[in-house]
mmCIF file of C-alpha atoms in Angstrom:
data_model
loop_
_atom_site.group_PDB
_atom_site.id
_atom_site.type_symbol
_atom_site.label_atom_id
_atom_site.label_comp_id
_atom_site.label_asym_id
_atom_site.label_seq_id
_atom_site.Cartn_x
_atom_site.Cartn_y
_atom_site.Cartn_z
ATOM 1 C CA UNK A 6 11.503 143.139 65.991
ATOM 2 C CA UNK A 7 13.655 143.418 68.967
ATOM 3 C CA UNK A 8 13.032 146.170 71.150
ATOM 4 C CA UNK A 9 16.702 146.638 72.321
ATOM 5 C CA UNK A 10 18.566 146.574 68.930
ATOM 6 C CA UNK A 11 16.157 145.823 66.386
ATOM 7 C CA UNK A 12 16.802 142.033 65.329
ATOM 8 C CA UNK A 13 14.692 140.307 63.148
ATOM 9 C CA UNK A 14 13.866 138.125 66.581
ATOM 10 C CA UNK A 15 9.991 138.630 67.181
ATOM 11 C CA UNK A 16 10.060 140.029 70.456
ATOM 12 C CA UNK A 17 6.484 139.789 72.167
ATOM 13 C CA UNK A 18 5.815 141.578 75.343
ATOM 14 C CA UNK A 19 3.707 138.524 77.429
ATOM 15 C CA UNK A 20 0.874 139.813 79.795
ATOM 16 C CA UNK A 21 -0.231 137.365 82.351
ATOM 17 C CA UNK A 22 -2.067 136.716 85.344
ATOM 18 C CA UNK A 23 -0.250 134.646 88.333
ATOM 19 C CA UNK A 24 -1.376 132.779 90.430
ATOM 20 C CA UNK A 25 -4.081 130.844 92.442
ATOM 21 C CA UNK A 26 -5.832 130.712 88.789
ATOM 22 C CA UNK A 27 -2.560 129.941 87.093
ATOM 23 C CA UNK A 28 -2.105 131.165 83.659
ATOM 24 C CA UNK A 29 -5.431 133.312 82.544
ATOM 25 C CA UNK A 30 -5.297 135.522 79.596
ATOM 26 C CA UNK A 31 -2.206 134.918 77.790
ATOM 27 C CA UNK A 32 -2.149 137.670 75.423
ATOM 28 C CA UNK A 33 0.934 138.768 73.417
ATOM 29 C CA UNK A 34 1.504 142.199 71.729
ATOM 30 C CA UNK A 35 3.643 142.538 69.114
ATOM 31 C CA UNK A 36 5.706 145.629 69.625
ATOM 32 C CA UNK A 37 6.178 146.129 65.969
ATOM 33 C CA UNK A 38 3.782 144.997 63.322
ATOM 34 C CA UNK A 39 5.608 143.908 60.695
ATOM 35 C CA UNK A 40 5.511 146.022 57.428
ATOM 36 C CA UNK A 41 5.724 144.981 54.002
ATOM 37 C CA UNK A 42 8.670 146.229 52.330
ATOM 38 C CA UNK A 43 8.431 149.766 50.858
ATOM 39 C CA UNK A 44 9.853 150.076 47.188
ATOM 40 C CA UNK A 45 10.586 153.538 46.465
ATOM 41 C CA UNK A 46 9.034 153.835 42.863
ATOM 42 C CA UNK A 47 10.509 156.195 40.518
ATOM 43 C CA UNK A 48 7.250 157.496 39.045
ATOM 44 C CA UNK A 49 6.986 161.075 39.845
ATOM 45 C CA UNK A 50 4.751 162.047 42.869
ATOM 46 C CA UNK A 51 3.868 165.198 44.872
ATOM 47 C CA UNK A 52 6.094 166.632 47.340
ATOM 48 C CA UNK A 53 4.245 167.132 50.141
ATOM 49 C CA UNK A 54 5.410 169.160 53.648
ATOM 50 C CA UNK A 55 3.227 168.769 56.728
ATOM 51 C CA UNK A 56 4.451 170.379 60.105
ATOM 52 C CA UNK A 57 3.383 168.291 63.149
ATOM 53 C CA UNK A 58 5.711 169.896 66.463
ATOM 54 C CA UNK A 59 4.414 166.489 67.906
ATOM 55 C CA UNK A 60 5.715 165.214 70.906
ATOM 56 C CA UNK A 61 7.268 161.910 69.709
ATOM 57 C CA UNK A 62 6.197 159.988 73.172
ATOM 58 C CA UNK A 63 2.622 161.507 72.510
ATOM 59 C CA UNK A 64 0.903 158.395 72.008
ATOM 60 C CA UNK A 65 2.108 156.821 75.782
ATOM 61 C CA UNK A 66 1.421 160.179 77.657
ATOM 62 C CA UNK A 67 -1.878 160.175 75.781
ATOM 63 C CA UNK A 68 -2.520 156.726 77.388
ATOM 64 C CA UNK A 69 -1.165 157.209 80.408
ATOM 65 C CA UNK A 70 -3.890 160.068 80.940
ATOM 66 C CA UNK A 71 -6.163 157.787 79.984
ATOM 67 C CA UNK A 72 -4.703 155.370 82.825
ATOM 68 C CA UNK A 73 -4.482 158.104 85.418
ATOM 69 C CA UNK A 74 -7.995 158.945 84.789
ATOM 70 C CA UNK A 75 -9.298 155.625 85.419
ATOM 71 C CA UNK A 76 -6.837 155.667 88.794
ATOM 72 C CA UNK A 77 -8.646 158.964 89.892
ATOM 73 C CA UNK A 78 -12.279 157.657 88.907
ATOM 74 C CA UNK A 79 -12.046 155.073 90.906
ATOM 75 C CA UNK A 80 -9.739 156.288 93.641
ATOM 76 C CA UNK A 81 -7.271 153.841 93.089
ATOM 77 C CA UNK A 82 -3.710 155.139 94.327
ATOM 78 C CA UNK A 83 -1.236 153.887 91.665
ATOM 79 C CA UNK A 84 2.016 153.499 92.202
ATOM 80 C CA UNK A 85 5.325 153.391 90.153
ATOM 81 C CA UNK A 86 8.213 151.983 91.621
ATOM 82 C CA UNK A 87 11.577 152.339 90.026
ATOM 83 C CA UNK A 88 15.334 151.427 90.951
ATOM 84 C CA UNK A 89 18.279 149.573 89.568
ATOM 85 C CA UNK A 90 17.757 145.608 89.674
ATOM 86 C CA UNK A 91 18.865 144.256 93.605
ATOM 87 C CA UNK A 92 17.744 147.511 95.357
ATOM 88 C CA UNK A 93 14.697 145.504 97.163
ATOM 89 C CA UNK A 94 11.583 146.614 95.025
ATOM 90 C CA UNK A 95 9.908 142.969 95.408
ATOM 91 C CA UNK A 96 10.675 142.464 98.877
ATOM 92 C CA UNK A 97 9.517 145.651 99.972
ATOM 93 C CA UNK A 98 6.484 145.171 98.527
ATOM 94 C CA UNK A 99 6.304 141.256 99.928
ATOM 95 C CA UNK A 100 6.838 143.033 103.319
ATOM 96 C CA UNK A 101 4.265 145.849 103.002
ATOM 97 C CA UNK A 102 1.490 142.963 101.111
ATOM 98 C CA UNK A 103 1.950 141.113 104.419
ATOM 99 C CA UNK A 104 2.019 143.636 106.918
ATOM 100 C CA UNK A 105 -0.901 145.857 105.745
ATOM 101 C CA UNK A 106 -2.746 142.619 105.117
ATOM 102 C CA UNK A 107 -6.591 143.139 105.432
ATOM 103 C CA UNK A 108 -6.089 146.580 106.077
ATOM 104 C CA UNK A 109 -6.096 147.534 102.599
ATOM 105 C CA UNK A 110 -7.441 146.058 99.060
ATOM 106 C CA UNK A 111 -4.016 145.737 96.998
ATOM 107 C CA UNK A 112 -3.181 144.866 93.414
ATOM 108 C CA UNK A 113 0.535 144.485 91.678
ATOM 109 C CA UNK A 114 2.152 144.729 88.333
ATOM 110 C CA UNK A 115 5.032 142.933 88.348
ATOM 111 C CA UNK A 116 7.620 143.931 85.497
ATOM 112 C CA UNK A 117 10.597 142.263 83.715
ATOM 113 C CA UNK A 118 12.022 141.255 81.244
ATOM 114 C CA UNK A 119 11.866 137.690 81.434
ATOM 115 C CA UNK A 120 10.313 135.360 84.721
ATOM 116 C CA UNK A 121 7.463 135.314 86.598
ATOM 117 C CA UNK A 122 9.866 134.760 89.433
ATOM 118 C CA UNK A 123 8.907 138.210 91.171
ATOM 119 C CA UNK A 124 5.371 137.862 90.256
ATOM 120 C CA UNK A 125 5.161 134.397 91.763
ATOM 121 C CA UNK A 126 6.324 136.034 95.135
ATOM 122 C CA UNK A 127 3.886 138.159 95.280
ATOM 123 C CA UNK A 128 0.783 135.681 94.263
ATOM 124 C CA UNK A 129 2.281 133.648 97.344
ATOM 125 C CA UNK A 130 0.999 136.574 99.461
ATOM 126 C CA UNK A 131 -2.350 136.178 97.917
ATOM 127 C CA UNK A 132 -2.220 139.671 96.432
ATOM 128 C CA UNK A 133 -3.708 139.756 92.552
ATOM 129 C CA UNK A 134 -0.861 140.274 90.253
ATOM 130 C CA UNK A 135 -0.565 140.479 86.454
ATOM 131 C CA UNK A 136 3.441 139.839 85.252
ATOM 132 C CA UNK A 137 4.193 141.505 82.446
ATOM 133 C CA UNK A 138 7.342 140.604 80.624
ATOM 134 C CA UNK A 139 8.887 142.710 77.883
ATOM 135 C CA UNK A 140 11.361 140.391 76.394
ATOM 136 C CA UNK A 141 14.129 142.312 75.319
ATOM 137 C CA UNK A 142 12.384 145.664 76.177
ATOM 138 C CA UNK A 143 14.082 148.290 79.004
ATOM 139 C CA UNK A 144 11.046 149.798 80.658
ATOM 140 C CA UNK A 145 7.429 149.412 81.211
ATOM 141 C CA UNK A 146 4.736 152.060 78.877
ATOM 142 C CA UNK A 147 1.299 153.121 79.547
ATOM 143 C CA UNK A 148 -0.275 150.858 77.096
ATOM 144 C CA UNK A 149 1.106 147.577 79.017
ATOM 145 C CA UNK A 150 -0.441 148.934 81.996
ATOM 146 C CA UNK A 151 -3.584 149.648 80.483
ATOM 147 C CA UNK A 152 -3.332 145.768 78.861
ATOM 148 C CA UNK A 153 -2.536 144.715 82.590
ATOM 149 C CA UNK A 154 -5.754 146.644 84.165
ATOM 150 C CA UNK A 155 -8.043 145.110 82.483
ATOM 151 C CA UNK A 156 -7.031 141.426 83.403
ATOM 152 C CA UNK A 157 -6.724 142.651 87.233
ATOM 153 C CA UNK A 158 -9.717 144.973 87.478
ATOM 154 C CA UNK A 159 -8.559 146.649 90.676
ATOM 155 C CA UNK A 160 -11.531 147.495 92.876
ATOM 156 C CA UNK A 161 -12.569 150.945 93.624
ATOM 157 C CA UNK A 162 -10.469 152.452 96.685
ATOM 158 C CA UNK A 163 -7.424 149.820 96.426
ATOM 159 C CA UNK A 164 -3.885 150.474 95.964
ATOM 160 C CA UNK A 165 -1.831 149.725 93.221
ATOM 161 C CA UNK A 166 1.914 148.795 92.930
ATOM 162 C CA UNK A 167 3.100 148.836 89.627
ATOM 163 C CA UNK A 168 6.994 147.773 89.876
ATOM 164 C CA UNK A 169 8.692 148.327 86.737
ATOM 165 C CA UNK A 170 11.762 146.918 85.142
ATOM 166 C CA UNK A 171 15.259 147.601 87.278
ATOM 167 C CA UNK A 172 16.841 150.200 85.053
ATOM 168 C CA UNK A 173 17.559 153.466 86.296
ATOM 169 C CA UNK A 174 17.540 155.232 82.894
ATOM 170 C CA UNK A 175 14.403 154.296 80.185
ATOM 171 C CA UNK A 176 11.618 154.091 82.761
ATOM 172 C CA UNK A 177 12.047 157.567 83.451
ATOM 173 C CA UNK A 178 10.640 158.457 80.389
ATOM 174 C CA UNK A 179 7.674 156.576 80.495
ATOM 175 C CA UNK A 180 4.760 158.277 82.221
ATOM 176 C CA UNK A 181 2.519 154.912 82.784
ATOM 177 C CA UNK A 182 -0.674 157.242 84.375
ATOM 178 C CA UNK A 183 0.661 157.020 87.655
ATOM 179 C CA UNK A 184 -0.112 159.324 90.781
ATOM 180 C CA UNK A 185 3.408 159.221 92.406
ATOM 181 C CA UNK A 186 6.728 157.675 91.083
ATOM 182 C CA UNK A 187 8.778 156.026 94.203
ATOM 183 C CA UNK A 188 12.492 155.928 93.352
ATOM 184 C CA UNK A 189 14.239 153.246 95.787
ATOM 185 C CA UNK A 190 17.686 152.961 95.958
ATOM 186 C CA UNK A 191 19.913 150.457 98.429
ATOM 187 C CA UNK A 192 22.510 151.619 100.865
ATOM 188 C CA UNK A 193 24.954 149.269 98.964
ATOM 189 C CA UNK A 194 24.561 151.067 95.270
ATOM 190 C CA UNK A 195 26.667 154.237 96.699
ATOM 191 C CA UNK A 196 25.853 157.598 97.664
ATOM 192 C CA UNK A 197 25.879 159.340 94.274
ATOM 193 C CA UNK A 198 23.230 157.358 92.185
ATOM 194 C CA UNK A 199 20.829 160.596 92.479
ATOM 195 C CA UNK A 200 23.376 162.488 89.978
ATOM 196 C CA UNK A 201 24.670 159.577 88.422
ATOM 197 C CA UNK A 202 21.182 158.903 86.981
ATOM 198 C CA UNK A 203 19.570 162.209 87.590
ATOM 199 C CA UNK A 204 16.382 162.102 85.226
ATOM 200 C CA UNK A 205 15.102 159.376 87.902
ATOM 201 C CA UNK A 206 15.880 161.087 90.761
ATOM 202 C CA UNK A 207 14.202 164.090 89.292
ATOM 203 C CA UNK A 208 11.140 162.611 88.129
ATOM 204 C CA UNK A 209 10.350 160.665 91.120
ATOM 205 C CA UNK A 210 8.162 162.301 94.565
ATOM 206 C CA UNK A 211 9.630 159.696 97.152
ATOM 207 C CA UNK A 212 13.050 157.829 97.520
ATOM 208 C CA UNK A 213 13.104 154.801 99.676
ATOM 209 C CA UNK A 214 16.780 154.489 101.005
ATOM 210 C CA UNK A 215 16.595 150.821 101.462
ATOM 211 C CA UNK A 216 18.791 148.207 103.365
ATOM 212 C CA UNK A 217 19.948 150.522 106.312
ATOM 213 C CA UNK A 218 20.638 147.443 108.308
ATOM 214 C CA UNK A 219 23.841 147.431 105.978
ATOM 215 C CA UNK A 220 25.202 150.500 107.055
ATOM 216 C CA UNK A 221 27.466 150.223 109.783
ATOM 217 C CA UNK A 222 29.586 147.619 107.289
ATOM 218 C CA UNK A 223 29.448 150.282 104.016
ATOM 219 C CA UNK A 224 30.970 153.523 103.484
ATOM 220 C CA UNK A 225 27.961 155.269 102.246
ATOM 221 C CA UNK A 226 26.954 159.178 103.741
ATOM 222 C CA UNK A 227 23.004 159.219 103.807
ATOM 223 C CA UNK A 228 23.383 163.015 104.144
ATOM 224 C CA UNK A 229 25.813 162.954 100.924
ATOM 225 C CA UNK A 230 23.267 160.821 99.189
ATOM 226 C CA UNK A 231 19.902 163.640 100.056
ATOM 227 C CA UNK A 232 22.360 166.071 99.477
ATOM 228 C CA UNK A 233 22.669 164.737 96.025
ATOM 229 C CA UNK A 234 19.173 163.918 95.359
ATOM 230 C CA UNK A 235 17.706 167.425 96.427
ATOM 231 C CA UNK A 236 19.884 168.682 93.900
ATOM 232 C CA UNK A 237 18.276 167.444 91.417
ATOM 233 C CA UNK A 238 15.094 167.276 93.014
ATOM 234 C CA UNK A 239 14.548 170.120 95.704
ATOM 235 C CA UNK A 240 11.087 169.056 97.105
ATOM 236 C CA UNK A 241 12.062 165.307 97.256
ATOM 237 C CA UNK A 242 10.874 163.091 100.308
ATOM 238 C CA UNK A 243 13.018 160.419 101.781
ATOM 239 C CA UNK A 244 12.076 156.902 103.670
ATOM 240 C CA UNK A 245 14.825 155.205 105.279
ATOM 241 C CA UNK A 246 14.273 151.754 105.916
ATOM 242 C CA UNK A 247 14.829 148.190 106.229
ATOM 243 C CA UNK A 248 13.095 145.537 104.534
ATOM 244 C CA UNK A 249 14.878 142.482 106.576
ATOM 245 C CA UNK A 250 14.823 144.536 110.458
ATOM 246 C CA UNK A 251 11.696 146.534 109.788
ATOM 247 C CA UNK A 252 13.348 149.599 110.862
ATOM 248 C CA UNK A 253 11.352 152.570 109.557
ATOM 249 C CA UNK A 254 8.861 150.616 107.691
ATOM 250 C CA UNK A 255 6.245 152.297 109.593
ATOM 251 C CA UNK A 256 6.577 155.351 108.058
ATOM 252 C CA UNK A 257 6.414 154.071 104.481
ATOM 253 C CA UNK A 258 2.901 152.842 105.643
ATOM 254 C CA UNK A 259 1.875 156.106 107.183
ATOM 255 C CA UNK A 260 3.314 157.577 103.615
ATOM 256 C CA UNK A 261 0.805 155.263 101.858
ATOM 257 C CA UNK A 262 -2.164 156.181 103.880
ATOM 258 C CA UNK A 263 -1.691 160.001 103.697
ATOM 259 C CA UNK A 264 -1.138 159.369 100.055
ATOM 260 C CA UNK A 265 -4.355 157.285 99.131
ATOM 261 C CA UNK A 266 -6.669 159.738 101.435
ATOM 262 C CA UNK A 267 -5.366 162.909 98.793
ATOM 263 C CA UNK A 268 -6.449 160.809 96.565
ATOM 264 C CA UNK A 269 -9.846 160.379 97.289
ATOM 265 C CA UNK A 270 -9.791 164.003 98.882
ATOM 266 C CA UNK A 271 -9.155 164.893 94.808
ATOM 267 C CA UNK A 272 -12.464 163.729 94.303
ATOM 268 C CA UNK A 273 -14.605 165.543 96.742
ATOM 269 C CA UNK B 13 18.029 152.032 75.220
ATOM 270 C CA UNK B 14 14.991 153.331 75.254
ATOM 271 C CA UNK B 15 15.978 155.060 72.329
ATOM 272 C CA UNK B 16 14.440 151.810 70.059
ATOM 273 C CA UNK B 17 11.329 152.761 71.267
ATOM 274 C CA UNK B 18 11.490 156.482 70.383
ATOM 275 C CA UNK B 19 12.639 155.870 67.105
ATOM 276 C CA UNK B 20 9.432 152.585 66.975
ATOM 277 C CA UNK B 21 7.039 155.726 68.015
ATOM 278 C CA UNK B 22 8.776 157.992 64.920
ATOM 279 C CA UNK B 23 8.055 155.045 62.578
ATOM 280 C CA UNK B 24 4.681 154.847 63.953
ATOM 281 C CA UNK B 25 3.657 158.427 63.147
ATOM 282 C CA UNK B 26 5.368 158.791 60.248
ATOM 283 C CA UNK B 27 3.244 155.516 58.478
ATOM 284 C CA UNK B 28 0.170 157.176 59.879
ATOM 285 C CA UNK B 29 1.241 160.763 58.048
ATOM 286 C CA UNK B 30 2.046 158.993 55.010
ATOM 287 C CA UNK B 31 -1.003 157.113 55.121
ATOM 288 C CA UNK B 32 -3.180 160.027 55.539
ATOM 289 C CA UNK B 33 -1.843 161.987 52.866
ATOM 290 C CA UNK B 34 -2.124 159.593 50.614
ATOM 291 C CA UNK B 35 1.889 159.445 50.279
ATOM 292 C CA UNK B 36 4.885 157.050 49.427
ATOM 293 C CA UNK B 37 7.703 157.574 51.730
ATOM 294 C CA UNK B 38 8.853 160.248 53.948
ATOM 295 C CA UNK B 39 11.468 162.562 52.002
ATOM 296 C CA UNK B 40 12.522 163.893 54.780
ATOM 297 C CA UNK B 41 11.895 164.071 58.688
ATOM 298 C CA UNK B 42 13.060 167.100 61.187
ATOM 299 C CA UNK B 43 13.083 166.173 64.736
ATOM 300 C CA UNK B 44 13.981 168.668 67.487
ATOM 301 C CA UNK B 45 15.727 167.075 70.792
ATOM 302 C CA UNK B 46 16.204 169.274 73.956
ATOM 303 C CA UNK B 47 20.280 168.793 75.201
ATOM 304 C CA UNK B 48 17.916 167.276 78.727
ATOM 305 C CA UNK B 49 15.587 164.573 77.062
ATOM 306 C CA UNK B 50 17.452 162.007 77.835
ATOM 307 C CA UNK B 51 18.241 160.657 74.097
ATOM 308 C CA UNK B 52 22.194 159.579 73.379
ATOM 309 C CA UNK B 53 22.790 160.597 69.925
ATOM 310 C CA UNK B 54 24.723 157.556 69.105
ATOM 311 C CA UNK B 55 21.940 154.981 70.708
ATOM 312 C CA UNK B 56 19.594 157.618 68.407
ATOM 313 C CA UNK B 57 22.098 156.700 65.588
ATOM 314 C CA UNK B 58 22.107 153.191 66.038
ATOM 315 C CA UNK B 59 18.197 152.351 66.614
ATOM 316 C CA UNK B 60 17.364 154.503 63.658
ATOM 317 C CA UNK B 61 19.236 152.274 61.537
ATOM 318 C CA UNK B 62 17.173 149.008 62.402
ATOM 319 C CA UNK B 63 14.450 150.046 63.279
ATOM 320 C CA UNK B 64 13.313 152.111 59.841
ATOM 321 C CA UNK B 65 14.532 149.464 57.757
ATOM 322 C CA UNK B 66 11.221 148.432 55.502
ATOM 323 C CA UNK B 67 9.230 151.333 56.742
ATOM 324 C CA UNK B 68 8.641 154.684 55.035
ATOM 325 C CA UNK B 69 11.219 156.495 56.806
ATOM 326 C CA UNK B 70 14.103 153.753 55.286
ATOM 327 C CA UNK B 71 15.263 156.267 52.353
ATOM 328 C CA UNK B 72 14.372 159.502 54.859
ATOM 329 C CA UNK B 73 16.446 161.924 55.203
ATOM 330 C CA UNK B 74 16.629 162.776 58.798
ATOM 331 C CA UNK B 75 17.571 166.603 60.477
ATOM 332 C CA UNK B 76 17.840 167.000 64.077
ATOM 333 C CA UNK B 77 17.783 170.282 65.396
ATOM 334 C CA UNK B 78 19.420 170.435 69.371
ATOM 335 C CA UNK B 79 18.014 172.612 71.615
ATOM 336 C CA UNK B 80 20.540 173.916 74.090
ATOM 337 C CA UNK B 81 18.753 173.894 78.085
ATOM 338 C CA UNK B 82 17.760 176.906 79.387
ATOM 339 C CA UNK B 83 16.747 177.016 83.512
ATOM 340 C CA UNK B 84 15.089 179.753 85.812
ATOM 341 C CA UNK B 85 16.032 179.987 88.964
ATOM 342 C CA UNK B 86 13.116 179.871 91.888
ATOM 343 C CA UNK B 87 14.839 181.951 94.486
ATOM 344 C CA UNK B 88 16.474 184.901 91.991
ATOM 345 C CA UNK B 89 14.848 184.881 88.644
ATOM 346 C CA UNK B 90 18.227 184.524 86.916
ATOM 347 C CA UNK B 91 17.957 182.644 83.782
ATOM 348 C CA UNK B 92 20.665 180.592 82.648
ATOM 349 C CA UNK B 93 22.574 177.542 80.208
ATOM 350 C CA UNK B 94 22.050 174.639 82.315
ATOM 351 C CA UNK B 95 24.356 171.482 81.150
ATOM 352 C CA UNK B 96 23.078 168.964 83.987
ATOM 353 C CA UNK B 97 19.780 168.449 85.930
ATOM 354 C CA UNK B 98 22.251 168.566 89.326
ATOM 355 C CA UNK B 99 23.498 172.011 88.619
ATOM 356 C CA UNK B 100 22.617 175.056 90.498
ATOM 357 C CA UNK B 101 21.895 178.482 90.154
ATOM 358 C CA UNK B 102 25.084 180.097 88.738
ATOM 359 C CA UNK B 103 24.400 183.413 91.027
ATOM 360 C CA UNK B 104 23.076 182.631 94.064
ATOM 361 C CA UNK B 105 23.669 178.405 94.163
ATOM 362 C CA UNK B 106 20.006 177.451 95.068
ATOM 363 C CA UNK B 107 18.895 174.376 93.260
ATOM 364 C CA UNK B 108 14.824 175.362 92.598
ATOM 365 C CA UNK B 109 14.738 175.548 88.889
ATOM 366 C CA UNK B 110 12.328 175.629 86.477
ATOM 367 C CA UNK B 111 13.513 174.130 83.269
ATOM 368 C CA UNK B 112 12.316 176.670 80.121
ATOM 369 C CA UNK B 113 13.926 174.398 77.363
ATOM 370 C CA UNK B 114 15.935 171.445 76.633
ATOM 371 C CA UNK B 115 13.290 168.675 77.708
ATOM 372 C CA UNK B 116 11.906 168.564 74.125
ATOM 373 C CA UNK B 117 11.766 165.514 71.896
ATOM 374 C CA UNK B 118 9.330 165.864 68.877
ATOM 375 C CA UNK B 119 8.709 165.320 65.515
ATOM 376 C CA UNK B 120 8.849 169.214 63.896
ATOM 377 C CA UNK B 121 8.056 168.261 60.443
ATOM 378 C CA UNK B 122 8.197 165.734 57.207
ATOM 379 C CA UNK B 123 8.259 165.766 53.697
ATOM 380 C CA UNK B 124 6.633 163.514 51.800
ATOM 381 C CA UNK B 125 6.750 161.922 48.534
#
């Protein structure tokens, strides 16, 4: 069934490996298993009442523990990047694959809903990377991600960029295990994204400000815009930078090192 | 619309519940959504059509009781109503909250047949 407005269409969510081996693993999950139809009878049966107070998104934050606990086991530094589609997530992670070449062991997730477009940029970098398409679905869950782990089998100490659909909205519900959520946003999406869409902004540690080359030609207040997000998010950190000049990528790298060493401090 | 998915994870529990107990179909179903979990009624509305068609929540019966949001401030301990996640502290304007309620989104309880 169709994840988005529940057609008959058999959506599958397609989990793949890409590159230098080409196509390993296909393996499709069916989001729905179909169910025979259920004819109410009208012989006479017990009423029954059962209280549950269950969380309804019990069975992804169940997994995602499960995830996270793997991360922290093997002190892998997982992280989940999020931002409406065009804000730069795949060529800031091209950029950082290339410049922190051989100075790190990294791994990606590539997400979308169709393509392995994104996922074929990274595998030119020579960085292991498992696309995972969700057909018609919004976001990326915890149970993908576990799927996606076990065809990459990250080593122990790595880092891992998990770069979820472009959607400012649904992903922000889904805890996939995760140590940090990074929340980018482009200079050319407007100053007031952070309350426009404030359930990202609040549930993310880090917001890359991307594109600042762009500036001088847009009308957007980077004060306004931290202004906004702190709002909604008082402890948030902010990155400026620029993917194409390299302007302040440096300290998106230092982030990333001071961020995988807690992580392995966690263990000790 | 990540609100298929919610109702796909409703559906999921509620065959597992009905299974369990040995039941036919789910009577009824009350779900409690906090005013800041992110659900839009009418996506709600519209997913739960589709997506409990041939399941055992098709003929349900469903309640859903809102929860209004309720913040505490970090700097003055005033507690307060809080309609957005951008608004601040009513007395003193500081934006450190704790959210006490209004994040929820469970299943409370069922009847079955």
């Amino acid at each position: 069934m169709c994840a988005t407005c529940g057609c008959d269409s058999d959506a599958k969510v397609s989990i793949h490996r890409v590159g230098e081996a080409g196509l390993l693993n296909v393996e499709n999950l069916t989001l729905t298993p179909l169910k025979e139809p259920i004819h109410v009878g009208t012989e006479k049966r017990d009423r029954k009442e059962i209280t549950l107070e269950q969380d309804v998104l019990l069975k992804n934050n169940l997994l995602a523990e499960r995830n996270r606990g793997y991360f922290l086991a093997k002190e892998i530094l997982a992280l989940n990047l999020v931002s409406s589609p065009g804000s730069g997530k795949t060529s800031l992670l091209e950029r950082t694959l290339l410049d922190l070449r051989g100075t790190e062991n990294f791994y990606v997730i590539e997400g979308d809903q169709q393509t392995s477009n994104d996922a074929d940029r990274i595998a030119a970098t020579h960085v292991p990377v498992v696309q995972i398409n969700t057909g018609k679905g919004c976001h990326l869950d915890s149970e993908m991600i576990s799927s996606a782990i076990q065809q990459l089998h990250p080593q122990n100490g790595s880092i891992l960029f998990i770069e979820n659909i472009g959607n400012l909205v649904c992903p922000a519900m889904f805890d996939l295990g995760e140590q940090k959520r990074v929340v980018i946003i482009s200079v050319t999406e407007g100053d007031d994204k952070p309350i426009k869409y404030p359930d990202m902004f609040q549930s993310s540690q880090l917001c890359i400000i991307n594109k600042i080359d762009l500036l001088p030609y847009l009308k957007c207040d980077l004060d306004k815009l931290k202004q906004y997000a702190r709002r909604v998010n008082p402890t948030m950190e902010f990155i400026e930078l620029s993917c194409t000049t390299g302007e302040g990528l440096s300290q998106w790298y230092d982030w990333l090192k001071k961020e995988k060493l807690q992580e392995q401090s966690m263990l000790v | 619309m990540h609100e298929f998915s919610i109702v796909m994870s409703i559906v999921e529990t509620a065959e597992e519940k009905v299974k369990e107990h040995h039941a036919h179909s789910v009577e009824s179903i009350d779900l409690v959504i906090g005013d800041l979990a992110g659900v839009d009624s009418h996506a709600l509305d519209f997913a739960w059509e589709s997506a409990v068609k041939n399941t055992v929540l098709q003929t349900a019966k469903r309640n859903i009781i809102h929860l209004a949001a309720r913040a505490k401030c970090l700097e003055c301990d005033c507690e307060f109503e809080i309609k957005e996640l951008f608004d601040g502290c009513p007395l003193c304007g500081e934006p450190l909250l704790q959210i006490m309620q209004g994040k929820e989104l469970q299943i409370k309880s069922m009847i079955l047949n």
